[in-house]
Amino acid sequence: MTLSTEYERLSLPLEHAFTISRSTQTTADNVVVRIEDDEGNVGVGGAAPSKHYGETADTVEAVMPDLLDVVESVDDPHALARIEREMKETVNRNPAARCAVSIALHDLVAKRADLPLYRYWGLDPEDTLETSFTIGIDTTEVMREKTAEAVEAGYNTLKVKVGTDRDGEIVGAIRDEAPDATIRVDANQAWSPREAVGKIEVLAEYDVEFVEQPIPAENPDGMRFVRERSALPIAADESCITLEDIPRIAGQADIANLKLMKCGGLREAMRMIHTAKAHGMEVMLGCMIESNASIAAACHLAPLLDYADLDGSLLLSEDEYEGVPMPNGSIGLKTGRPGTGVQKQ
Ligand SMILES: [Mg+2]
């Protein structure tokens, strides 16, 4: 077989400027990889690099030729374990870059089998989930307006970014605007341990589902301190990057928040899901701001998850790829095309 490969950079404009406790962005630079077999099947995968984890579109483009050399030299898309292992030996860091290739290969092999990826994996499409829709930090009034828009668009689960000096006010306003919604919050490491315990007590009054990464990942004892005193379940995101982190965060968090772009591929994500469950944790799959070139693949893991936060493409004002449909936020696997379901709009 002869596999041919190519990649291109996409600059994706966001619908609204996206602010979290540490940063604001108005565009997302993704890199899309295509891998074609000699029968004309094309696998597509995206990298959504995050500066927080040391990657940019430039670093993805810099290592991509080496990663695609691995794919071309193995020359068998079904050798997923070998290719992922050899990619990691070639480029140990750069998880988003490796992830784009992992996704493109999974899309390709499922297309070769003429099956949607979840069926290639043998998963039950009835066990799907609803994604949350994220409300970024802004003035309380604008956050209230964004909430009204999200509710109007049919989203029932909202993830609210906090880490300001008015977190209680924000969540109170959002609860007021969306009385029936499930609300989860994400502090992106903004609080100190004692501050977190106090804030969580206030947030619990607004029927919040859980709190993501209340304090810095570098403070595992602080995470444990917060969890022991928290009125709400705690999710670990910045503390939970690769498989090796799972045993470390057991006891610090109730929920492991995985992201494909942190862990470097679909096989690693699957290992993390099972390991987290073995450590008594629930599992959420989150995302960066991403095109459907990568979100589509993440959707196929939904039957293995407890929570989904896969709104990366929903936050874009345009995405040249369409993926798995999400009517009212519900991840619709059943109607799927072969592979991840990704296709050019
Ligand atoms: Mg987070």
Tab-separated table of C-alpha atoms and ligand atoms in Angstrom:
chain	number	residue	atom	x	y	z
A	1	MET	CA	0.000	0.000	0.000
A	2	THR	CA	1.112	3.551	-0.591
A	3	LEU	CA	-0.103	6.166	1.863
A	4	SER	CA	0.134	9.803	0.879
A	5	THR	CA	-0.034	12.603	3.409
A	6	GLU	CA	-0.454	16.366	3.506
A	7	TYR	CA	-1.318	19.064	6.019
A	8	GLU	CA	-2.532	22.647	6.094
A	9	ARG	CA	-2.996	25.383	8.651
A	10	LEU	CA	-6.427	26.883	9.349
A	11	SER	CA	-7.009	30.172	11.109
A	12	LEU	CA	-10.477	29.872	12.624
A	13	PRO	CA	-12.372	32.987	13.727
A	14	LEU	CA	-14.352	32.715	16.970
A	15	GLU	CA	-17.976	33.767	17.291
A	16	HIS	CA	-17.128	35.775	20.456
A	17	ALA	CA	-13.742	36.631	21.978
A	18	PHE	CA	-13.091	33.750	24.407
A	19	THR	CA	-11.803	34.690	27.848
A	20	ILE	CA	-10.795	32.347	30.660
A	21	SER	CA	-9.067	33.268	33.911
A	22	ARG	CA	-5.585	33.406	32.293
A	23	SER	CA	-6.115	34.515	28.648
A	24	THR	CA	-8.310	35.846	25.820
A	25	GLN	CA	-8.387	34.669	22.208
A	26	THR	CA	-10.314	35.717	19.087
A	27	THR	CA	-9.020	33.132	16.604
A	28	ALA	CA	-7.840	29.530	16.905
A	29	ASP	CA	-5.042	28.221	14.703
A	30	ASN	CA	-5.498	24.525	13.903
A	31	VAL	CA	-3.501	22.264	11.583
A	32	VAL	CA	-5.398	19.679	9.535
A	33	VAL	CA	-3.753	16.456	8.332
A	34	ARG	CA	-4.996	14.273	5.458
A	35	ILE	CA	-3.830	10.693	4.924
A	36	GLU	CA	-4.954	8.946	1.724
A	37	ASP	CA	-4.702	5.250	0.871
A	38	ASP	CA	-4.300	3.806	-2.638
A	39	GLU	CA	-8.071	3.183	-2.896
A	40	GLY	CA	-8.892	6.878	-2.565
A	41	ASN	CA	-10.044	6.757	1.098
A	42	VAL	CA	-8.990	9.923	2.924
A	43	GLY	CA	-8.588	10.185	6.702
A	44	VAL	CA	-8.772	13.672	8.203
A	45	GLY	CA	-7.519	14.788	11.611
A	46	GLY	CA	-6.942	18.134	13.289
A	47	ALA	CA	-4.440	19.540	15.773
A	48	ALA	CA	-5.656	22.320	18.079
A	49	PRO	CA	-2.420	23.314	19.840
A	50	SER	CA	-2.510	25.033	23.228
A	51	LYS	CA	0.214	27.436	24.360
A	52	HIS	CA	-0.493	26.394	27.942
A	53	TYR	CA	0.842	22.944	27.037
A	54	GLY	CA	3.767	24.322	25.026
A	55	GLU	CA	2.371	24.068	21.502
A	56	THR	CA	1.443	26.506	18.739
A	57	ALA	CA	0.462	26.011	15.099
A	58	ASP	CA	4.139	26.744	14.316
A	59	THR	CA	5.412	23.910	16.515
A	60	VAL	CA	2.790	21.554	15.053
A	61	GLU	CA	3.918	22.436	11.523
A	62	ALA	CA	7.566	22.072	12.556
A	63	VAL	CA	7.208	18.448	13.717
A	64	MET	CA	4.544	17.300	11.263
A	65	PRO	CA	6.972	16.188	8.491
A	66	ASP	CA	8.718	13.850	10.981
A	67	LEU	CA	5.380	12.409	12.177
A	68	LEU	CA	4.141	11.875	8.624
A	69	ASP	CA	7.472	10.193	7.758
A	70	VAL	CA	6.598	7.607	10.426
A	71	VAL	CA	3.177	7.044	8.825
A	72	GLU	CA	4.659	6.712	5.343
A	73	SER	CA	7.467	4.403	6.449
A	74	VAL	CA	5.127	2.028	8.367
A	75	ASP	CA	2.758	2.274	5.378
A	76	ASP	CA	-0.115	0.407	7.078
A	77	PRO	CA	-2.899	2.575	8.559
A	78	HIS	CA	-4.163	-0.383	10.618
A	79	ALA	CA	-0.851	-0.516	12.525
A	80	LEU	CA	-2.235	2.107	14.902
A	81	ALA	CA	-0.368	0.934	18.008
A	82	ARG	CA	2.962	0.798	16.186
A	83	ILE	CA	2.520	4.187	14.507
A	84	GLU	CA	1.471	5.914	17.748
A	85	ARG	CA	4.430	4.331	19.576
A	86	GLU	CA	6.919	5.299	16.877
A	87	MET	CA	5.509	8.837	16.672
A	88	LYS	CA	6.042	9.213	20.426
A	89	GLU	CA	9.600	7.899	20.095
A	90	THR	CA	10.202	10.407	17.275
A	91	VAL	CA	8.528	13.461	18.838
A	92	ASN	CA	7.894	12.849	22.507
A	93	ARG	CA	6.143	16.131	23.296
A	94	ASN	CA	3.828	17.918	20.833
A	95	PRO	CA	0.692	15.926	21.763
A	96	ALA	CA	-1.667	17.973	19.531
A	97	ALA	CA	0.524	17.288	16.493
A	98	ARG	CA	0.574	13.543	17.227
A	99	CYS	CA	-3.146	13.641	17.914
A	100	ALA	CA	-3.955	15.035	14.455
A	101	VAL	CA	-2.213	12.043	12.900
A	102	SER	CA	-3.878	9.584	15.299
A	103	ILE	CA	-7.312	10.999	14.404
A	104	ALA	CA	-6.624	10.957	10.651
A	105	LEU	CA	-5.525	7.301	10.852
A	106	HIS	CA	-8.588	6.274	12.877
A	107	ASP	CA	-10.825	8.110	10.400
A	108	LEU	CA	-9.069	6.316	7.549
A	109	VAL	CA	-9.227	2.776	8.982
A	110	ALA	CA	-12.909	3.124	9.905
A	111	LYS	CA	-13.629	4.442	6.392
A	112	ARG	CA	-11.730	1.451	4.946
A	113	ALA	CA	-14.057	-0.786	7.007
A	114	ASP	CA	-17.048	1.359	5.901
A	115	LEU	CA	-18.057	1.868	9.548
A	116	PRO	CA	-18.558	4.910	11.750
A	117	LEU	CA	-15.661	4.994	14.233
A	118	TYR	CA	-17.855	4.129	17.251
A	119	ARG	CA	-18.941	0.945	15.450
A	120	TYR	CA	-15.355	0.139	14.503
A	121	TRP	CA	-14.719	0.297	18.268
A	122	GLY	CA	-17.915	-1.648	19.084
A	123	LEU	CA	-19.452	1.119	21.212
A	124	ASP	CA	-23.175	1.656	21.821
A	125	PRO	CA	-24.500	4.834	20.178
A	126	GLU	CA	-27.438	4.901	22.619
A	127	ASP	CA	-24.937	5.661	25.413
A	128	THR	CA	-24.328	9.113	24.000
A	129	LEU	CA	-24.192	12.358	25.949
A	130	GLU	CA	-24.991	16.025	25.709
A	131	THR	CA	-22.074	18.400	25.339
A	132	SER	CA	-21.876	21.443	27.542
A	133	PHE	CA	-21.703	24.864	25.891
A	134	THR	CA	-19.095	27.211	27.341
A	135	ILE	CA	-19.785	30.761	28.486
A	136	GLY	CA	-16.446	32.630	28.556
A	137	ILE	CA	-15.637	35.393	31.043
A	138	ASP	CA	-17.029	38.837	30.226
A	139	THR	CA	-19.037	41.485	32.029
A	140	THR	CA	-21.828	39.863	34.002
A	141	GLU	CA	-24.368	41.461	31.662
A	142	VAL	CA	-22.689	40.043	28.538
A	143	MET	CA	-22.393	36.612	30.190
A	144	ARG	CA	-26.110	36.786	30.916
A	145	GLU	CA	-26.786	37.628	27.234
A	146	LYS	CA	-24.567	34.764	26.047
A	147	THR	CA	-26.492	32.451	28.375
A	148	ALA	CA	-29.818	33.587	26.925
A	149	GLU	CA	-28.449	32.903	23.408
A	150	ALA	CA	-27.239	29.441	24.419
A	151	VAL	CA	-30.570	28.532	26.013
A	152	GLU	CA	-32.382	29.868	22.933
A	153	ALA	CA	-30.114	27.667	20.751
A	154	GLY	CA	-31.263	24.646	22.779
A	155	TYR	CA	-28.237	23.915	24.997
A	156	ASN	CA	-29.221	22.446	28.367
A	157	THR	CA	-25.755	22.130	29.898
A	158	LEU	CA	-23.604	25.215	30.365
A	159	LYS	CA	-19.969	25.414	31.429
A	160	VAL	CA	-19.232	28.775	32.971
A	161	LYS	CA	-15.709	30.156	33.119
A	162	VAL	CA	-14.940	31.796	36.459
A	163	GLY	CA	-11.857	33.008	38.314
A	164	THR	CA	-12.838	36.670	38.761
A	165	ASP	CA	-13.613	38.826	41.789
A	166	ARG	CA	-17.368	38.401	41.065
A	167	ASP	CA	-17.731	34.645	40.545
A	168	GLY	CA	-20.817	34.353	42.789
A	169	GLU	CA	-22.513	37.244	40.955
A	170	ILE	CA	-21.747	35.636	37.568
A	171	VAL	CA	-23.089	32.211	38.445
A	172	GLY	CA	-26.128	33.773	40.170
A	173	ALA	CA	-26.942	35.756	37.002
A	174	ILE	CA	-26.526	32.689	34.806
A	175	ARG	CA	-28.702	30.550	37.078
A	176	ASP	CA	-31.306	33.313	36.950
A	177	GLU	CA	-31.202	33.341	33.132
A	178	ALA	CA	-31.159	29.526	32.809
A	179	PRO	CA	-33.197	28.152	35.733
A	180	ASP	CA	-33.456	24.629	34.287
A	181	ALA	CA	-29.948	24.236	32.859
A	182	THR	CA	-27.219	22.036	34.251
A	183	ILE	CA	-24.409	24.431	35.199
A	184	ARG	CA	-20.774	23.417	35.712
A	185	VAL	CA	-17.974	25.907	36.368
A	186	ASP	CA	-14.273	26.046	35.453
A	187	ALA	CA	-11.851	28.246	37.414
A	188	ASN	CA	-8.803	27.321	35.280
A	189	GLN	CA	-6.531	27.289	38.383
A	190	ALA	CA	-7.473	30.843	39.409
A	191	TRP	CA	-8.145	30.329	43.122
A	192	SER	CA	-6.055	29.581	46.195
A	193	PRO	CA	-7.106	26.477	48.161
A	194	ARG	CA	-8.849	28.414	50.975
A	195	GLU	CA	-10.463	30.824	48.524
A	196	ALA	CA	-11.704	27.829	46.529
A	197	VAL	CA	-13.441	26.250	49.513
A	198	GLY	CA	-15.256	29.539	50.239
A	199	LYS	CA	-16.213	30.175	46.606
A	200	ILE	CA	-17.479	26.636	46.143
A	201	GLU	CA	-19.754	27.050	49.156
A	202	VAL	CA	-21.335	30.090	47.493
A	203	LEU	CA	-21.588	28.383	44.073
A	204	ALA	CA	-23.262	25.323	45.600
A	205	GLU	CA	-26.267	27.525	46.405
A	206	TYR	CA	-26.856	27.889	42.667
A	207	ASP	CA	-27.078	24.130	42.089
A	208	VAL	CA	-23.745	23.779	40.300
A	209	GLU	CA	-22.923	20.277	39.007
A	210	PHE	CA	-19.136	20.343	39.608
A	211	VAL	CA	-16.107	22.643	39.717
A	212	GLU	CA	-13.220	22.210	37.328
A	213	GLN	CA	-9.589	22.881	38.288
A	214	PRO	CA	-10.173	25.269	41.211
A	215	ILE	CA	-6.468	25.747	41.966
A	216	PRO	CA	-3.098	25.403	40.201
A	217	ALA	CA	-2.082	21.947	38.998
A	218	GLU	CA	1.313	22.438	40.675
A	219	ASN	CA	-0.364	22.151	44.083
A	220	PRO	CA	-1.589	18.554	44.474
A	221	ASP	CA	-1.862	18.873	48.261
A	222	GLY	CA	-4.026	21.955	47.742
A	223	MET	CA	-6.271	20.032	45.340
A	224	ARG	CA	-6.690	17.331	47.991
A	225	PHE	CA	-7.397	20.003	50.649
A	226	VAL	CA	-10.132	21.546	48.461
A	227	ARG	CA	-11.687	18.225	47.522
A	228	GLU	CA	-11.942	17.138	51.165
A	229	ARG	CA	-13.785	20.357	52.052
A	230	SER	CA	-15.737	20.939	48.855
A	231	ALA	CA	-19.503	20.930	48.787
A	232	LEU	CA	-19.312	20.023	45.057
A	233	PRO	CA	-17.444	17.373	43.033
A	234	ILE	CA	-14.041	18.462	41.695
A	235	ALA	CA	-12.774	17.868	38.160
A	236	ALA	CA	-9.076	17.886	37.250
A	237	ASP	CA	-8.144	19.396	33.880
A	238	GLU	CA	-4.747	21.133	33.962
A	239	SER	CA	-3.719	18.455	36.535
A	240	CYS	CA	-4.678	15.641	34.153
A	241	ILE	CA	-2.633	15.514	30.961
A	242	THR	CA	-1.430	11.992	30.147
A	243	LEU	CA	-1.984	8.455	31.414
A	244	GLU	CA	0.702	8.824	34.095
A	245	ASP	CA	-1.318	11.619	35.738
A	246	ILE	CA	-4.336	9.435	36.459
A	247	PRO	CA	-2.962	7.534	39.482
A	248	ARG	CA	-1.487	10.842	40.759
A	249	ILE	CA	-4.787	12.718	40.722
A	250	ALA	CA	-6.829	9.914	42.305
A	251	GLY	CA	-7.770	11.428	45.671
A	252	GLN	CA	-7.416	14.990	44.351
A	253	ALA	CA	-10.446	14.934	42.052
A	254	ASP	CA	-13.719	13.134	41.468
A	255	ILE	CA	-13.655	13.624	37.708
A	256	ALA	CA	-10.749	13.313	35.251
A	257	ASN	CA	-11.076	15.796	32.387
A	258	LEU	CA	-9.196	14.362	29.416
A	259	LYS	CA	-8.525	16.170	26.174
A	260	LEU	CA	-7.223	14.574	22.992
A	261	MET	CA	-4.886	17.540	22.463
A	262	LYS	CA	-3.270	17.025	25.881
A	263	CYS	CA	-2.809	13.269	25.703
A	264	GLY	CA	-1.718	12.915	22.077
A	265	GLY	CA	-4.118	10.444	20.520
A	266	LEU	CA	-7.261	8.357	20.589
A	267	ARG	CA	-5.556	5.204	21.896
A	268	GLU	CA	-3.999	7.128	24.803
A	269	ALA	CA	-7.403	8.698	25.553
A	270	MET	CA	-8.976	5.249	25.696
A	271	ARG	CA	-6.264	4.033	28.106
A	272	MET	CA	-6.854	7.096	30.303
A	273	ILE	CA	-10.624	6.556	30.375
A	274	HIS	CA	-10.299	2.979	31.610
A	275	THR	CA	-7.526	3.817	34.070
A	276	ALA	CA	-9.516	6.709	35.559
A	277	LYS	CA	-12.532	4.440	36.030
A	278	ALA	CA	-10.313	1.814	37.700
A	279	HIS	CA	-9.248	4.558	40.134
A	280	GLY	CA	-12.883	5.303	40.980
A	281	MET	CA	-13.088	8.536	39.004
A	282	GLU	CA	-15.705	9.669	36.553
A	283	VAL	CA	-14.489	10.822	33.144
A	284	MET	CA	-15.148	13.936	31.128
A	285	LEU	CA	-13.764	14.541	27.652
A	286	GLY	CA	-13.077	18.208	26.983
A	287	CYS	CA	-11.497	20.056	24.096
A	288	MET	CA	-9.630	23.158	23.005
A	289	ILE	CA	-11.186	25.561	20.501
A	290	GLU	CA	-11.150	23.103	17.644
A	291	SER	CA	-12.443	22.472	14.189
A	292	ASN	CA	-14.685	19.470	13.602
A	293	ALA	CA	-11.595	17.934	11.976
A	294	SER	CA	-10.729	16.824	15.523
A	295	ILE	CA	-13.998	17.273	17.489
A	296	ALA	CA	-15.702	14.678	15.258
A	297	ALA	CA	-13.304	11.989	16.529
A	298	ALA	CA	-13.777	12.974	20.174
A	299	CYS	CA	-17.554	12.516	19.776
A	300	HIS	CA	-17.097	8.795	19.072
A	301	LEU	CA	-15.720	8.301	22.604
A	302	ALA	CA	-18.983	9.641	24.108
A	303	PRO	CA	-20.341	6.164	24.992
A	304	LEU	CA	-17.341	5.661	27.334
A	305	LEU	CA	-17.749	8.995	29.143
A	306	ASP	CA	-19.689	10.439	32.058
A	307	TYR	CA	-19.519	14.049	30.830
A	308	ALA	CA	-18.792	15.682	27.468
A	309	ASP	CA	-17.481	19.178	26.907
A	310	LEU	CA	-17.004	19.069	23.148
A	311	ASP	CA	-18.181	22.504	22.052
A	312	GLY	CA	-14.886	23.496	20.362
A	313	SER	CA	-16.411	23.920	16.924
A	314	LEU	CA	-19.635	25.435	18.274
A	315	LEU	CA	-17.599	28.429	19.499
A	316	LEU	CA	-16.313	29.174	15.971
A	317	SER	CA	-18.055	31.614	13.654
A	318	GLU	CA	-17.135	29.338	10.756
A	319	ASP	CA	-15.636	25.867	10.447
A	320	GLU	CA	-14.897	24.471	7.019
A	321	TYR	CA	-15.447	20.948	8.349
A	322	GLU	CA	-18.668	19.421	9.562
A	323	GLY	CA	-18.558	16.481	11.948
A	324	VAL	CA	-21.002	14.681	14.211
A	325	PRO	CA	-24.342	16.513	14.492
A	326	MET	CA	-25.159	17.989	17.918
A	327	PRO	CA	-28.833	19.019	17.913
A	328	ASN	CA	-29.498	20.814	21.234
A	329	GLY	CA	-26.000	19.736	22.267
A	330	SER	CA	-26.848	16.019	22.043
A	331	ILE	CA	-24.005	14.117	20.314
A	332	GLY	CA	-25.783	12.284	17.484
A	333	LEU	CA	-23.698	9.227	16.664
A	334	LYS	CA	-26.471	7.088	15.178
A	335	THR	CA	-26.850	8.924	11.903
A	336	GLY	CA	-23.130	8.789	11.257
A	337	ARG	CA	-21.101	8.524	8.102
A	338	PRO	CA	-18.116	6.104	7.964
A	339	GLY	CA	-15.016	7.182	9.874
A	340	THR	CA	-15.326	10.112	12.256
A	341	GLY	CA	-18.026	11.633	10.036
A	342	VAL	CA	-15.826	14.573	9.172
A	343	GLN	CA	-16.334	16.185	5.790
A	344	LYS	CA	-15.764	19.549	4.143
A	345	GLN	CA	-18.820	21.782	4.503
B	1	MG	MG	-10.849	23.344	31.921
